[in-house]
PDB file of C-alpha atoms and ligand atoms in Angstrom:
ATOM      1  CA  UNK T  24      33.407 127.918 154.644  1.00 97.00           C
ATOM      2  CA  UNK T  25      30.966 125.092 155.456  1.00 98.00           C
ATOM      3  CA  UNK T  26      27.519 125.642 157.043  1.00 98.00           C
ATOM      4  CA  UNK T  27      25.974 123.327 159.741  1.00 98.00           C
ATOM      5  CA  UNK T  28      22.521 123.495 160.267  1.00 98.00           C
ATOM      6  CA  UNK T  29      20.040 121.410 162.167  1.00 97.00           C
ATOM      7  CA  UNK T  30      16.433 120.175 160.944  1.00 97.00           C
ATOM      8  CA  UNK T  31      14.307 120.677 164.355  1.00 96.00           C
ATOM      9  CA  UNK T  32      11.722 119.027 163.084  1.00 97.00           C
ATOM     10  CA  UNK T  33      14.051 115.719 162.349  1.00 97.00           C
ATOM     11  CA  UNK T  34      15.766 116.084 165.709  1.00 98.00           C
ATOM     12  CA  UNK T  35      14.276 114.005 168.673  1.00 97.00           C
ATOM     13  CA  UNK T  36      17.101 114.856 170.935  1.00 96.00           C
ATOM     14  CA  UNK T  37      18.768 111.565 171.701  1.00 91.00           C
ATOM     15  CA  UNK T  38      21.974 113.587 172.156  1.00 96.00           C
ATOM     16  CA  UNK T  39      24.665 111.841 170.298  1.00 97.00           C
ATOM     17  CA  UNK T  40      25.643 115.036 168.277  1.00 98.00           C
ATOM     18  CA  UNK T  41      26.824 116.963 171.286  1.00 98.00           C
ATOM     19  CA  UNK T  42      28.049 114.158 173.169  1.00 98.00           C
ATOM     20  CA  UNK T  43      30.727 113.533 170.531  1.00 98.00           C
ATOM     21  CA  UNK T  44      30.749 116.736 169.079  1.00 98.00           C
ATOM     22  CA  UNK T  45      30.404 119.415 172.099  1.00 98.00           C
ATOM     23  CA  UNK T  46      32.449 122.192 170.458  1.00 97.00           C
ATOM     24  CA  UNK T  47      29.926 122.477 167.385  1.00 98.00           C
ATOM     25  CA  UNK T  48      26.427 121.368 169.057  1.00 98.00           C
ATOM     26  CA  UNK T  49      25.055 121.631 172.588  1.00 98.00           C
ATOM     27  CA  UNK T  50      21.693 120.890 174.010  1.00 98.00           C
ATOM     28  CA  UNK T  51      18.829 123.300 174.336  1.00 97.00           C
ATOM     29  CA  UNK T  52      16.612 123.167 177.398  1.00 96.00           C
ATOM     30  CA  UNK T  53      14.894 120.268 175.743  1.00 95.00           C
ATOM     31  CA  UNK T  54      17.684 118.182 174.946  1.00 97.00           C
ATOM     32  CA  UNK T  55      17.425 118.889 171.500  1.00 98.00           C
ATOM     33  CA  UNK T  56      20.533 119.839 169.171  1.00 98.00           C
ATOM     34  CA  UNK T  57      21.381 123.727 169.174  1.00 97.00           C
ATOM     35  CA  UNK T  58      24.264 124.357 166.674  1.00 97.00           C
ATOM     36  CA  UNK T  59      26.956 126.574 168.687  1.00 98.00           C
ATOM     37  CA  UNK T  60      29.106 127.424 165.573  1.00 96.00           C
ATOM     38  CA  UNK T  61      27.161 127.623 162.270  1.00 94.00           C
ATOM     39  CA  UNK T  62      29.978 127.894 160.064  1.00 97.00           C
ATOM     40  CA  UNK T  63      33.477 125.847 160.080  1.00 97.00           C
ATOM     41  CA  UNK T  64      36.461 126.016 157.592  1.00 98.00           C
ATOM     42  CA  UNK T  65      37.069 123.108 155.067  1.00 97.00           C
ATOM     43  CA  UNK T  66      39.413 120.582 156.415  1.00 97.00           C
ATOM     44  CA  UNK T  67      39.587 121.951 160.089  1.00 98.00           C
ATOM     45  CA  UNK T  68      39.283 120.031 163.548  1.00 97.00           C
ATOM     46  CA  UNK T  69      35.907 121.796 163.759  1.00 97.00           C
ATOM     47  CA  UNK T  70      34.670 120.338 160.560  1.00 98.00           C
ATOM     48  CA  UNK T  71      35.901 116.907 161.482  1.00 98.00           C
ATOM     49  CA  UNK T  72      33.695 117.197 164.816  1.00 97.00           C
ATOM     50  CA  UNK T  73      30.505 118.388 162.627  1.00 98.00           C
ATOM     51  CA  UNK T  74      30.961 115.475 160.633  1.00 98.00           C
ATOM     52  CA  UNK T  75      30.882 113.225 163.357  1.00 98.00           C
ATOM     53  CA  UNK T  76      28.101 114.841 164.784  1.00 98.00           C
ATOM     54  CA  UNK T  77      26.325 114.301 161.466  1.00 97.00           C
ATOM     55  CA  UNK T  78      27.147 111.003 160.856  1.00 98.00           C
ATOM     56  CA  UNK T  79      26.409 109.700 164.190  1.00 97.00           C
ATOM     57  CA  UNK T  80      22.819 111.513 164.250  1.00 98.00           C
ATOM     58  CA  UNK T  81      20.322 108.569 163.845  1.00 97.00           C
ATOM     59  CA  UNK T  82      17.534 111.022 162.558  1.00 97.00           C
ATOM     60  CA  UNK T  83      20.202 112.420 160.158  1.00 97.00           C
ATOM     61  CA  UNK T  84      18.966 115.936 161.488  1.00 98.00           C
ATOM     62  CA  UNK T  85      22.323 117.590 160.795  1.00 98.00           C
ATOM     63  CA  UNK T  86      22.813 119.140 157.196  1.00 97.00           C
ATOM     64  CA  UNK T  87      26.440 120.114 156.066  1.00 98.00           C
ATOM     65  CA  UNK T  88      26.482 122.264 152.867  1.00 97.00           C
ATOM     66  CA  UNK T  89      28.603 124.748 151.200  1.00 91.00           C
TER      67      UNK T  89
HETATM   68  S1  SF4 X   3      21.782 113.152 167.298  1.00 83.76           S
HETATM   69 FE1  SF4 X   3      20.590 114.108 165.989  1.00 83.76          FE
HETATM   70  S2  SF4 X   3      18.389 113.784 166.837  1.00 83.76           S
HETATM   71 FE2  SF4 X   3      19.844 113.617 168.594  1.00 83.76          FE
HETATM   72  S3  SF4 X   3      20.081 115.701 169.332  1.00 83.76           S
HETATM   73 FE3  SF4 X   3      21.728 115.508 167.901  1.00 83.76          FE
HETATM   74  S4  SF4 X   3      20.352 116.241 166.231  1.00 83.76           S
HETATM   75 FE4  SF4 X   3      18.851 115.915 167.543  1.00 83.76          FE
END
């Protein structure tokens, strides 16, 4: 499984991650990113969503690791 994490110190709440990948990321009460699913299967649609969100985060706050 691949692990999804967000560095809250980097996240400023643009919201691009949860706009593009709402099954993996959501907003917390302040509009910052909240991880909805912290593990995804390699090659899955959820991995594709997680990577889409990560690639579109202007702060590079989202980390995907195995
Ligand atoms: S796109 Fe990046 S900075 Fe914006 S809410 Fe998502 S993780 Fe935070």
